């Protein structure tokens, strides 16, 4: 329909602006830059299909470096966890959720997060995150916790990671004047849906004490695929709680939603799949990482 076609066109324009070539609308997006294409060509030239590994060891002998879930069953460690959480929440508060953290403060948070993940008290953390959560710290731009931006990162892929990073930096710079309110995630009891709520206000005109406010709500289908991992597929985005006269009542009373997932299907044939990993969760705090190892600390709302 018209809304899907308009959003599809917007996605294509966004990609073109970022320097990404979408060569076809096949089920798998054909994305390439000159450097990425050259890299693939060189890899092909020097590949050795008959002997892909050196003869002195076998690939099966290599230990996996992938991070796995730790489950701490020692009841005495509860005191240590509580102290680490107090320090983490305090740093989150004084650094405005990490947005104004110094290098020293950022390093302290990384250390606290790493220690907490090693002391995780919950088996199968990804399956035990139901409920309402509020973001208290982010190691990157807070908006990247939304399935909308997670989908963009997944769509562009690892070959175009730098393009995605540049696009996020541009978006961050463009919204510098805005003030971010509550950032929440709601996970349903069956682990089938994640809803992101991002509250923001921005000045209408420089020098005027007038702000436009609203909450951007993005929903995603969710599935637990491993003890620590979810897969997300973005569904739609809408705005609620606007303070613009007439528009607020229309948005709040209607179910008007931009079908982001359908737009991706129109552009590439499939909805991008985003992976989030949770290595720590208890009754009051959750630590979740994205594909780039950025971490987001949430507390119970």
PDB file of C-alpha atoms in Angstrom:
ATOM      1  CA  UNK A   1       0.000   0.000   0.000  1.00  0.00           C
ATOM      2  CA  UNK A   2       0.958   3.660  -0.134  1.00  0.00           C
ATOM      3  CA  UNK A   3       2.484   3.882   3.365  1.00  0.00           C
ATOM      4  CA  UNK A   4       4.708   0.867   2.745  1.00  0.00           C
ATOM      5  CA  UNK A   5       5.866   2.249  -0.612  1.00  0.00           C
ATOM      6  CA  UNK A   6       6.668   5.632   0.947  1.00  0.00           C
ATOM      7  CA  UNK A   7       8.618   4.066   3.780  1.00  0.00           C
ATOM      8  CA  UNK A   8      10.430   1.756   1.347  1.00  0.00           C
ATOM      9  CA  UNK A   9      11.461   4.776  -0.699  1.00  0.00           C
ATOM     10  CA  UNK A  10      12.674   6.499   2.501  1.00  0.00           C
ATOM     11  CA  UNK A  11      14.802   3.473   3.370  1.00  0.00           C
ATOM     12  CA  UNK A  12      16.356   3.485  -0.088  1.00  0.00           C
ATOM     13  CA  UNK A  13      17.081   7.211   0.143  1.00  0.00           C
ATOM     14  CA  UNK A  14      18.613   6.713   3.593  1.00  0.00           C
ATOM     15  CA  UNK A  15      20.899   3.984   2.257  1.00  0.00           C
ATOM     16  CA  UNK A  16      21.874   6.040  -0.779  1.00  0.00           C
ATOM     17  CA  UNK A  17      22.712   8.997   1.475  1.00  0.00           C
ATOM     18  CA  UNK A  18      24.936   6.731   3.572  1.00  0.00           C
ATOM     19  CA  UNK A  19      26.751   5.511   0.470  1.00  0.00           C
ATOM     20  CA  UNK A  20      25.251   2.028   0.320  1.00  0.00           C
ATOM     21  CA  UNK A  21      24.446   0.460  -3.036  1.00  0.00           C
ATOM     22  CA  UNK A  22      21.264  -1.598  -3.113  1.00  0.00           C
ATOM     23  CA  UNK A  23      21.706  -3.402  -6.424  1.00  0.00           C
ATOM     24  CA  UNK A  24      18.484  -5.392  -6.377  1.00  0.00           C
ATOM     25  CA  UNK A  25      15.354  -6.086  -4.378  1.00  0.00           C
ATOM     26  CA  UNK A  26      16.149  -9.749  -3.892  1.00  0.00           C
ATOM     27  CA  UNK A  27      15.490 -11.624  -0.669  1.00  0.00           C
ATOM     28  CA  UNK A  28      19.040 -10.858   0.468  1.00  0.00           C
ATOM     29  CA  UNK A  29      20.132  -7.204   0.185  1.00  0.00           C
ATOM     30  CA  UNK A  30      23.140  -6.737  -2.105  1.00  0.00           C
ATOM     31  CA  UNK A  31      25.152  -4.161  -0.192  1.00  0.00           C
ATOM     32  CA  UNK A  32      28.690  -3.256  -1.120  1.00  0.00           C
ATOM     33  CA  UNK A  33      31.245  -0.518  -0.963  1.00  0.00           C
ATOM     34  CA  UNK A  34      34.428  -0.363  -3.001  1.00  0.00           C
ATOM     35  CA  UNK A  35      36.558  -1.357  -0.030  1.00  0.00           C
ATOM     36  CA  UNK A  36      34.266  -4.221   0.946  1.00  0.00           C
ATOM     37  CA  UNK A  37      34.148  -5.543  -2.622  1.00  0.00           C
ATOM     38  CA  UNK A  38      37.932  -5.385  -2.911  1.00  0.00           C
ATOM     39  CA  UNK A  39      38.278  -7.191   0.408  1.00  0.00           C
ATOM     40  CA  UNK A  40      36.037 -10.007  -0.789  1.00  0.00           C
ATOM     41  CA  UNK A  41      37.987 -10.272  -4.033  1.00  0.00           C
ATOM     42  CA  UNK A  42      41.320 -10.518  -2.229  1.00  0.00           C
ATOM     43  CA  UNK A  43      39.884 -13.099   0.151  1.00  0.00           C
ATOM     44  CA  UNK A  44      38.846 -15.208  -2.818  1.00  0.00           C
ATOM     45  CA  UNK A  45      42.291 -14.964  -4.414  1.00  0.00           C
ATOM     46  CA  UNK A  46      44.132 -16.192  -1.350  1.00  0.00           C
ATOM     47  CA  UNK A  47      41.606 -18.780  -0.156  1.00  0.00           C
ATOM     48  CA  UNK A  48      42.785 -22.389  -0.027  1.00  0.00           C
ATOM     49  CA  UNK A  49      39.695 -24.632  -0.271  1.00  0.00           C
ATOM     50  CA  UNK A  50      41.721 -27.844  -0.320  1.00  0.00           C
ATOM     51  CA  UNK A  51      43.564 -27.003   2.890  1.00  0.00           C
ATOM     52  CA  UNK A  52      41.724 -24.227   4.765  1.00  0.00           C
ATOM     53  CA  UNK A  53      43.660 -24.723   8.015  1.00  0.00           C
ATOM     54  CA  UNK A  54      47.381 -25.060   8.761  1.00  0.00           C
ATOM     55  CA  UNK A  55      48.436 -28.688   8.978  1.00  0.00           C
ATOM     56  CA  UNK A  56      49.723 -28.487  12.548  1.00  0.00           C
ATOM     57  CA  UNK A  57      46.286 -28.093  14.147  1.00  0.00           C
ATOM     58  CA  UNK A  58      42.631 -28.713  13.485  1.00  0.00           C
ATOM     59  CA  UNK A  59      39.834 -26.143  13.701  1.00  0.00           C
ATOM     60  CA  UNK A  60      37.998 -28.357  16.192  1.00  0.00           C
ATOM     61  CA  UNK A  61      40.929 -28.022  18.592  1.00  0.00           C
ATOM     62  CA  UNK A  62      40.426 -24.257  18.921  1.00  0.00           C
ATOM     63  CA  UNK A  63      38.539 -23.067  21.982  1.00  0.00           C
ATOM     64  CA  UNK A  64      35.557 -20.847  21.266  1.00  0.00           C
ATOM     65  CA  UNK A  65      36.031 -17.209  22.280  1.00  0.00           C
ATOM     66  CA  UNK A  66      32.274 -16.518  22.281  1.00  0.00           C
ATOM     67  CA  UNK A  67      31.009 -15.137  25.568  1.00  0.00           C
ATOM     68  CA  UNK A  68      28.758 -17.529  27.467  1.00  0.00           C
ATOM     69  CA  UNK A  69      26.400 -17.184  30.414  1.00  0.00           C
ATOM     70  CA  UNK A  70      27.824 -17.600  33.903  1.00  0.00           C
ATOM     71  CA  UNK A  71      25.500 -18.696  36.703  1.00  0.00           C
ATOM     72  CA  UNK A  72      26.698 -17.919  40.213  1.00  0.00           C
ATOM     73  CA  UNK A  73      25.029 -20.155  42.795  1.00  0.00           C
ATOM     74  CA  UNK A  74      27.049 -18.956  45.799  1.00  0.00           C
ATOM     75  CA  UNK A  75      24.622 -17.217  48.168  1.00  0.00           C
ATOM     76  CA  UNK A  76      27.501 -15.340  49.803  1.00  0.00           C
ATOM     77  CA  UNK A  77      28.051 -13.417  46.559  1.00  0.00           C
ATOM     78  CA  UNK A  78      24.698 -11.645  46.958  1.00  0.00           C
ATOM     79  CA  UNK A  79      26.382  -8.988  49.108  1.00  0.00           C
ATOM     80  CA  UNK A  80      29.024  -8.396  46.446  1.00  0.00           C
ATOM     81  CA  UNK A  81      26.357  -8.116  43.734  1.00  0.00           C
ATOM     82  CA  UNK A  82      24.379  -5.577  45.760  1.00  0.00           C
ATOM     83  CA  UNK A  83      27.462  -3.405  46.256  1.00  0.00           C
ATOM     84  CA  UNK A  84      28.370  -3.568  42.552  1.00  0.00           C
ATOM     85  CA  UNK A  85      24.804  -2.633  41.594  1.00  0.00           C
ATOM     86  CA  UNK A  86      24.789   0.343  43.975  1.00  0.00           C
ATOM     87  CA  UNK A  87      27.993   1.674  42.412  1.00  0.00           C
ATOM     88  CA  UNK A  88      26.681   1.082  38.891  1.00  0.00           C
ATOM     89  CA  UNK A  89      23.380   2.870  39.522  1.00  0.00           C
ATOM     90  CA  UNK A  90      25.188   5.776  41.192  1.00  0.00           C
ATOM     91  CA  UNK A  91      27.501   6.202  38.200  1.00  0.00           C
ATOM     92  CA  UNK A  92      24.519   5.945  35.868  1.00  0.00           C
ATOM     93  CA  UNK A  93      22.860   8.791  37.724  1.00  0.00           C
ATOM     94  CA  UNK A  94      25.819  11.184  37.817  1.00  0.00           C
ATOM     95  CA  UNK A  95      26.678  10.585  34.133  1.00  0.00           C
ATOM     96  CA  UNK A  96      23.111  11.041  32.790  1.00  0.00           C
ATOM     97  CA  UNK A  97      22.812   7.402  31.728  1.00  0.00           C
ATOM     98  CA  UNK A  98      26.368   7.489  30.381  1.00  0.00           C
ATOM     99  CA  UNK A  99      25.852  10.343  27.939  1.00  0.00           C
ATOM    100  CA  UNK A 100      28.302  12.632  29.757  1.00  0.00           C
ATOM    101  CA  UNK A 101      30.613  10.023  31.312  1.00  0.00           C
ATOM    102  CA  UNK A 102      34.330  10.729  31.370  1.00  0.00           C
ATOM    103  CA  UNK A 103      36.767   8.100  30.139  1.00  0.00           C
ATOM    104  CA  UNK A 104      37.538   7.165  33.735  1.00  0.00           C
ATOM    105  CA  UNK A 105      33.858   6.817  34.601  1.00  0.00           C
ATOM    106  CA  UNK A 106      33.199   4.774  31.457  1.00  0.00           C
ATOM    107  CA  UNK A 107      36.037   2.410  32.363  1.00  0.00           C
ATOM    108  CA  UNK A 108      34.652   2.021  35.876  1.00  0.00           C
ATOM    109  CA  UNK A 109      31.232   1.118  34.479  1.00  0.00           C
ATOM    110  CA  UNK A 110      32.756  -1.440  32.098  1.00  0.00           C
ATOM    111  CA  UNK A 111      34.517  -3.037  35.065  1.00  0.00           C
ATOM    112  CA  UNK A 112      31.332  -3.113  37.155  1.00  0.00           C
ATOM    113  CA  UNK A 113      29.308  -4.600  34.288  1.00  0.00           C
ATOM    114  CA  UNK A 114      31.935  -7.265  33.637  1.00  0.00           C
ATOM    115  CA  UNK A 115      31.987  -8.256  37.311  1.00  0.00           C
ATOM    116  CA  UNK A 116      28.195  -8.423  37.499  1.00  0.00           C
ATOM    117  CA  UNK A 117      27.978 -10.587  34.373  1.00  0.00           C
ATOM    118  CA  UNK A 118      30.423 -13.003  35.986  1.00  0.00           C
ATOM    119  CA  UNK A 119      28.183 -13.096  39.081  1.00  0.00           C
ATOM    120  CA  UNK A 120      24.878 -13.531  37.213  1.00  0.00           C
ATOM    121  CA  UNK A 121      22.462 -15.371  39.564  1.00  0.00           C
ATOM    122  CA  UNK A 122      19.900 -16.427  36.946  1.00  0.00           C
ATOM    123  CA  UNK A 123      19.955 -19.471  34.693  1.00  0.00           C
ATOM    124  CA  UNK A 124      18.601 -18.840  31.177  1.00  0.00           C
ATOM    125  CA  UNK A 125      18.594 -15.050  31.616  1.00  0.00           C
ATOM    126  CA  UNK A 126      17.087 -14.345  28.176  1.00  0.00           C
ATOM    127  CA  UNK A 127      13.965 -16.290  29.130  1.00  0.00           C
ATOM    128  CA  UNK A 128      13.575 -14.483  32.457  1.00  0.00           C
ATOM    129  CA  UNK A 129      13.348 -10.810  31.505  1.00  0.00           C
ATOM    130  CA  UNK A 130       9.595 -10.359  31.354  1.00  0.00           C
ATOM    131  CA  UNK A 131       8.146  -7.069  32.543  1.00  0.00           C
ATOM    132  CA  UNK A 132       8.824  -3.334  32.317  1.00  0.00           C
ATOM    133  CA  UNK A 133      12.393  -2.030  32.300  1.00  0.00           C
ATOM    134  CA  UNK A 134      13.833   1.491  32.283  1.00  0.00           C
ATOM    135  CA  UNK A 135      17.242   2.325  30.803  1.00  0.00           C
ATOM    136  CA  UNK A 136      19.675   3.671  33.385  1.00  0.00           C
ATOM    137  CA  UNK A 137      22.970   3.403  31.445  1.00  0.00           C
ATOM    138  CA  UNK A 138      24.057   2.940  27.847  1.00  0.00           C
ATOM    139  CA  UNK A 139      27.609   2.532  26.564  1.00  0.00           C
ATOM    140  CA  UNK A 140      26.513   4.049  23.225  1.00  0.00           C
ATOM    141  CA  UNK A 141      23.714   6.330  22.019  1.00  0.00           C
ATOM    142  CA  UNK A 142      20.599   5.419  23.987  1.00  0.00           C
ATOM    143  CA  UNK A 143      18.354   5.360  20.902  1.00  0.00           C
ATOM    144  CA  UNK A 144      20.264   2.323  19.631  1.00  0.00           C
ATOM    145  CA  UNK A 145      18.453   0.174  22.201  1.00  0.00           C
ATOM    146  CA  UNK A 146      15.318   0.557  20.050  1.00  0.00           C
ATOM    147  CA  UNK A 147      14.453  -2.259  17.606  1.00  0.00           C
ATOM    148  CA  UNK A 148      14.118   0.436  14.911  1.00  0.00           C
ATOM    149  CA  UNK A 149      17.848   1.244  15.017  1.00  0.00           C
ATOM    150  CA  UNK A 150      18.859  -2.338  15.775  1.00  0.00           C
ATOM    151  CA  UNK A 151      17.152  -3.276  12.495  1.00  0.00           C
ATOM    152  CA  UNK A 152      19.126  -0.642  10.571  1.00  0.00           C
ATOM    153  CA  UNK A 153      22.380  -2.019  11.975  1.00  0.00           C
ATOM    154  CA  UNK A 154      21.396  -5.591  11.060  1.00  0.00           C
ATOM    155  CA  UNK A 155      20.206  -4.578   7.590  1.00  0.00           C
ATOM    156  CA  UNK A 156      23.509  -2.901   6.735  1.00  0.00           C
ATOM    157  CA  UNK A 157      25.499  -5.884   8.041  1.00  0.00           C
ATOM    158  CA  UNK A 158      29.099  -6.171   9.181  1.00  0.00           C
ATOM    159  CA  UNK A 159      30.519  -5.155   5.793  1.00  0.00           C
ATOM    160  CA  UNK A 160      28.828  -1.783   6.185  1.00  0.00           C
ATOM    161  CA  UNK A 161      29.240  -1.384   9.935  1.00  0.00           C
ATOM    162  CA  UNK A 162      31.144   1.891   9.593  1.00  0.00           C
ATOM    163  CA  UNK A 163      28.375   3.329   7.435  1.00  0.00           C
ATOM    164  CA  UNK A 164      25.853   2.420  10.127  1.00  0.00           C
ATOM    165  CA  UNK A 165      28.033   4.024  12.809  1.00  0.00           C
ATOM    166  CA  UNK A 166      28.327   7.208  10.738  1.00  0.00           C
ATOM    167  CA  UNK A 167      24.563   7.317  10.182  1.00  0.00           C
ATOM    168  CA  UNK A 168      23.930   6.933  13.923  1.00  0.00           C
ATOM    169  CA  UNK A 169      26.432   9.701  14.677  1.00  0.00           C
ATOM    170  CA  UNK A 170      24.657  11.986  12.189  1.00  0.00           C
ATOM    171  CA  UNK A 171      21.288  11.224  13.804  1.00  0.00           C
ATOM    172  CA  UNK A 172      22.790  11.857  17.246  1.00  0.00           C
ATOM    173  CA  UNK A 173      24.210  15.216  16.141  1.00  0.00           C
ATOM    174  CA  UNK A 174      20.911  16.207  14.534  1.00  0.00           C
ATOM    175  CA  UNK A 175      19.028  15.577  17.778  1.00  0.00           C
ATOM    176  CA  UNK A 176      21.595  17.122  20.126  1.00  0.00           C
ATOM    177  CA  UNK A 177      19.169  19.885  21.119  1.00  0.00           C
ATOM    178  CA  UNK A 178      16.512  17.386  22.170  1.00  0.00           C
ATOM    179  CA  UNK A 179      16.045  16.163  25.722  1.00  0.00           C
ATOM    180  CA  UNK A 180      15.591  12.454  26.267  1.00  0.00           C
ATOM    181  CA  UNK A 181      13.109  11.436  28.934  1.00  0.00           C
ATOM    182  CA  UNK A 182      12.317   7.880  29.941  1.00  0.00           C
ATOM    183  CA  UNK A 183      13.651   5.058  27.780  1.00  0.00           C
ATOM    184  CA  UNK A 184      11.776   1.836  28.448  1.00  0.00           C
ATOM    185  CA  UNK A 185      11.477  -1.728  27.210  1.00  0.00           C
ATOM    186  CA  UNK A 186       8.446  -3.905  27.869  1.00  0.00           C
ATOM    187  CA  UNK A 187       8.788  -7.656  27.377  1.00  0.00           C
ATOM    188  CA  UNK A 188       5.593  -9.689  27.366  1.00  0.00           C
ATOM    189  CA  UNK A 189       5.136 -12.679  29.654  1.00  0.00           C
ATOM    190  CA  UNK A 190       5.450 -15.183  26.797  1.00  0.00           C
ATOM    191  CA  UNK A 191       8.679 -13.678  25.414  1.00  0.00           C
ATOM    192  CA  UNK A 192       6.961 -13.060  22.068  1.00  0.00           C
ATOM    193  CA  UNK A 193       7.148  -9.268  21.839  1.00  0.00           C
ATOM    194  CA  UNK A 194       9.457  -6.443  22.890  1.00  0.00           C
ATOM    195  CA  UNK A 195       8.128  -2.879  22.930  1.00  0.00           C
ATOM    196  CA  UNK A 196      10.511   0.069  23.112  1.00  0.00           C
ATOM    197  CA  UNK A 197       9.351   3.469  24.371  1.00  0.00           C
ATOM    198  CA  UNK A 198      11.599   6.478  23.781  1.00  0.00           C
ATOM    199  CA  UNK A 199      10.400   9.744  25.305  1.00  0.00           C
ATOM    200  CA  UNK A 200      11.886  12.871  23.769  1.00  0.00           C
ATOM    201  CA  UNK A 201      11.271  16.621  23.651  1.00  0.00           C
ATOM    202  CA  UNK A 202      12.836  19.136  21.278  1.00  0.00           C
ATOM    203  CA  UNK A 203      12.714  22.911  20.990  1.00  0.00           C
ATOM    204  CA  UNK A 204      10.443  24.134  18.204  1.00  0.00           C
ATOM    205  CA  UNK A 205      12.415  27.308  17.433  1.00  0.00           C
ATOM    206  CA  UNK A 206      15.678  28.675  18.876  1.00  0.00           C
ATOM    207  CA  UNK A 207      15.068  31.202  21.625  1.00  0.00           C
ATOM    208  CA  UNK A 208      11.442  30.249  22.155  1.00  0.00           C
ATOM    209  CA  UNK A 209      10.395  28.347  25.310  1.00  0.00           C
ATOM    210  CA  UNK A 210       8.266  25.959  23.259  1.00  0.00           C
ATOM    211  CA  UNK A 211       9.004  22.254  23.091  1.00  0.00           C
ATOM    212  CA  UNK A 212       7.458  19.459  21.063  1.00  0.00           C
ATOM    213  CA  UNK A 213       7.152  16.295  23.107  1.00  0.00           C
ATOM    214  CA  UNK A 214       6.239  12.736  22.337  1.00  0.00           C
ATOM    215  CA  UNK A 215       7.052   9.081  22.928  1.00  0.00           C
ATOM    216  CA  UNK A 216       8.293   7.009  20.004  1.00  0.00           C
ATOM    217  CA  UNK A 217       7.008   3.450  20.416  1.00  0.00           C
ATOM    218  CA  UNK A 218       8.551   0.630  18.390  1.00  0.00           C
ATOM    219  CA  UNK A 219       7.400  -2.975  18.590  1.00  0.00           C
ATOM    220  CA  UNK A 220       9.286  -6.110  17.541  1.00  0.00           C
ATOM    221  CA  UNK A 221       8.612  -9.807  17.373  1.00  0.00           C
ATOM    222  CA  UNK A 222      10.885 -11.587  19.814  1.00  0.00           C
ATOM    223  CA  UNK A 223      12.098 -15.145  20.256  1.00  0.00           C
ATOM    224  CA  UNK A 224      14.506 -16.712  22.742  1.00  0.00           C
ATOM    225  CA  UNK A 225      17.060 -18.744  20.783  1.00  0.00           C
ATOM    226  CA  UNK A 226      19.717 -19.467  23.419  1.00  0.00           C
ATOM    227  CA  UNK A 227      20.027 -19.100  27.216  1.00  0.00           C
ATOM    228  CA  UNK A 228      21.373 -15.564  26.729  1.00  0.00           C
ATOM    229  CA  UNK A 229      20.054 -14.563  23.306  1.00  0.00           C
ATOM    230  CA  UNK A 230      16.972 -13.066  21.673  1.00  0.00           C
ATOM    231  CA  UNK A 231      16.224 -12.532  18.017  1.00  0.00           C
ATOM    232  CA  UNK A 232      14.139  -9.461  17.157  1.00  0.00           C
ATOM    233  CA  UNK A 233      12.244  -8.538  13.998  1.00  0.00           C
ATOM    234  CA  UNK A 234      10.923  -4.980  13.974  1.00  0.00           C
ATOM    235  CA  UNK A 235       7.204  -4.630  13.283  1.00  0.00           C
ATOM    236  CA  UNK A 236       6.132  -0.988  13.488  1.00  0.00           C
ATOM    237  CA  UNK A 237       6.684   2.460  14.956  1.00  0.00           C
ATOM    238  CA  UNK A 238       4.214   5.079  16.192  1.00  0.00           C
ATOM    239  CA  UNK A 239       4.140   8.241  18.299  1.00  0.00           C
ATOM    240  CA  UNK A 240       2.086   8.707  21.461  1.00  0.00           C
ATOM    241  CA  UNK A 241       1.741  11.489  24.014  1.00  0.00           C
ATOM    242  CA  UNK A 242       2.455  14.354  21.630  1.00  0.00           C
ATOM    243  CA  UNK A 243       1.798  17.852  22.994  1.00  0.00           C
ATOM    244  CA  UNK A 244       0.995  19.304  19.572  1.00  0.00           C
ATOM    245  CA  UNK A 245      -2.626  20.564  19.564  1.00  0.00           C
ATOM    246  CA  UNK A 246      -5.047  18.395  17.590  1.00  0.00           C
ATOM    247  CA  UNK A 247      -2.237  16.057  16.556  1.00  0.00           C
ATOM    248  CA  UNK A 248      -1.969  14.658  20.084  1.00  0.00           C
ATOM    249  CA  UNK A 249      -5.589  13.529  20.197  1.00  0.00           C
ATOM    250  CA  UNK A 250      -5.360  12.054  16.702  1.00  0.00           C
ATOM    251  CA  UNK A 251      -2.203  10.052  17.464  1.00  0.00           C
ATOM    252  CA  UNK A 252      -3.407   8.865  20.858  1.00  0.00           C
ATOM    253  CA  UNK A 253      -6.878   7.870  19.680  1.00  0.00           C
ATOM    254  CA  UNK A 254      -5.784   6.165  16.474  1.00  0.00           C
ATOM    255  CA  UNK A 255      -3.735   3.042  15.941  1.00  0.00           C
ATOM    256  CA  UNK A 256      -1.679   4.767  13.244  1.00  0.00           C
ATOM    257  CA  UNK A 257       1.595   2.866  12.984  1.00  0.00           C
ATOM    258  CA  UNK A 258       4.342   2.967  10.383  1.00  0.00           C
ATOM    259  CA  UNK A 259       4.795  -0.658   9.171  1.00  0.00           C
ATOM    260  CA  UNK A 260       8.588  -0.698   9.288  1.00  0.00           C
ATOM    261  CA  UNK A 261       8.827  -4.475   8.973  1.00  0.00           C
ATOM    262  CA  UNK A 262       6.686  -4.497   5.831  1.00  0.00           C
ATOM    263  CA  UNK A 263       8.857  -1.741   4.342  1.00  0.00           C
ATOM    264  CA  UNK A 264      11.971  -3.880   4.821  1.00  0.00           C
ATOM    265  CA  UNK A 265      10.184  -6.748   3.094  1.00  0.00           C
ATOM    266  CA  UNK A 266       9.393  -4.478   0.168  1.00  0.00           C
ATOM    267  CA  UNK A 267      13.005  -3.286  -0.073  1.00  0.00           C
ATOM    268  CA  UNK A 268      14.908  -6.518   0.506  1.00  0.00           C
ATOM    269  CA  UNK A 269      12.391  -9.343   0.742  1.00  0.00           C
ATOM    270  CA  UNK A 270      12.874  -9.956   4.473  1.00  0.00           C
ATOM    271  CA  UNK A 271      12.836  -8.231   7.844  1.00  0.00           C
ATOM    272  CA  UNK A 272      16.347  -7.849   9.323  1.00  0.00           C
ATOM    273  CA  UNK A 273      16.968 -10.098  12.322  1.00  0.00           C
ATOM    274  CA  UNK A 274      18.679  -8.393  15.270  1.00  0.00           C
ATOM    275  CA  UNK A 275      20.334 -10.278  18.115  1.00  0.00           C
ATOM    276  CA  UNK A 276      20.480  -9.095  21.725  1.00  0.00           C
ATOM    277  CA  UNK A 277      22.290 -10.983  24.481  1.00  0.00           C
ATOM    278  CA  UNK A 278      21.560 -10.741  28.199  1.00  0.00           C
ATOM    279  CA  UNK A 279      24.342 -11.984  30.468  1.00  0.00           C
ATOM    280  CA  UNK A 280      22.943 -10.605  33.718  1.00  0.00           C
ATOM    281  CA  UNK A 281      19.429 -10.379  35.107  1.00  0.00           C
ATOM    282  CA  UNK A 282      17.961 -10.486  38.589  1.00  0.00           C
ATOM    283  CA  UNK A 283      14.763  -9.211  40.184  1.00  0.00           C
ATOM    284  CA  UNK A 284      15.747  -5.569  39.679  1.00  0.00           C
ATOM    285  CA  UNK A 285      18.518  -5.147  37.095  1.00  0.00           C
ATOM    286  CA  UNK A 286      19.300  -6.368  33.564  1.00  0.00           C
ATOM    287  CA  UNK A 287      22.413  -6.005  31.385  1.00  0.00           C
ATOM    288  CA  UNK A 288      21.917  -6.587  27.656  1.00  0.00           C
ATOM    289  CA  UNK A 289      24.437  -6.362  24.796  1.00  0.00           C
ATOM    290  CA  UNK A 290      23.938  -5.793  21.077  1.00  0.00           C
ATOM    291  CA  UNK A 291      25.865  -7.290  18.160  1.00  0.00           C
ATOM    292  CA  UNK A 292      28.632  -4.678  18.548  1.00  0.00           C
ATOM    293  CA  UNK A 293      29.042  -5.409  22.282  1.00  0.00           C
ATOM    294  CA  UNK A 294      27.461  -2.104  23.270  1.00  0.00           C
ATOM    295  CA  UNK A 295      25.696  -2.710  26.573  1.00  0.00           C
ATOM    296  CA  UNK A 296      22.470  -1.339  28.017  1.00  0.00           C
ATOM    297  CA  UNK A 297      21.719  -1.438  31.742  1.00  0.00           C
ATOM    298  CA  UNK A 298      18.038  -1.518  32.694  1.00  0.00           C
ATOM    299  CA  UNK A 299      16.319  -1.365  36.065  1.00  0.00           C
ATOM    300  CA  UNK A 300      12.780  -2.520  36.863  1.00  0.00           C
ATOM    301  CA  UNK A 301      10.325   0.252  36.037  1.00  0.00           C
TER     302      UNK A 301
END
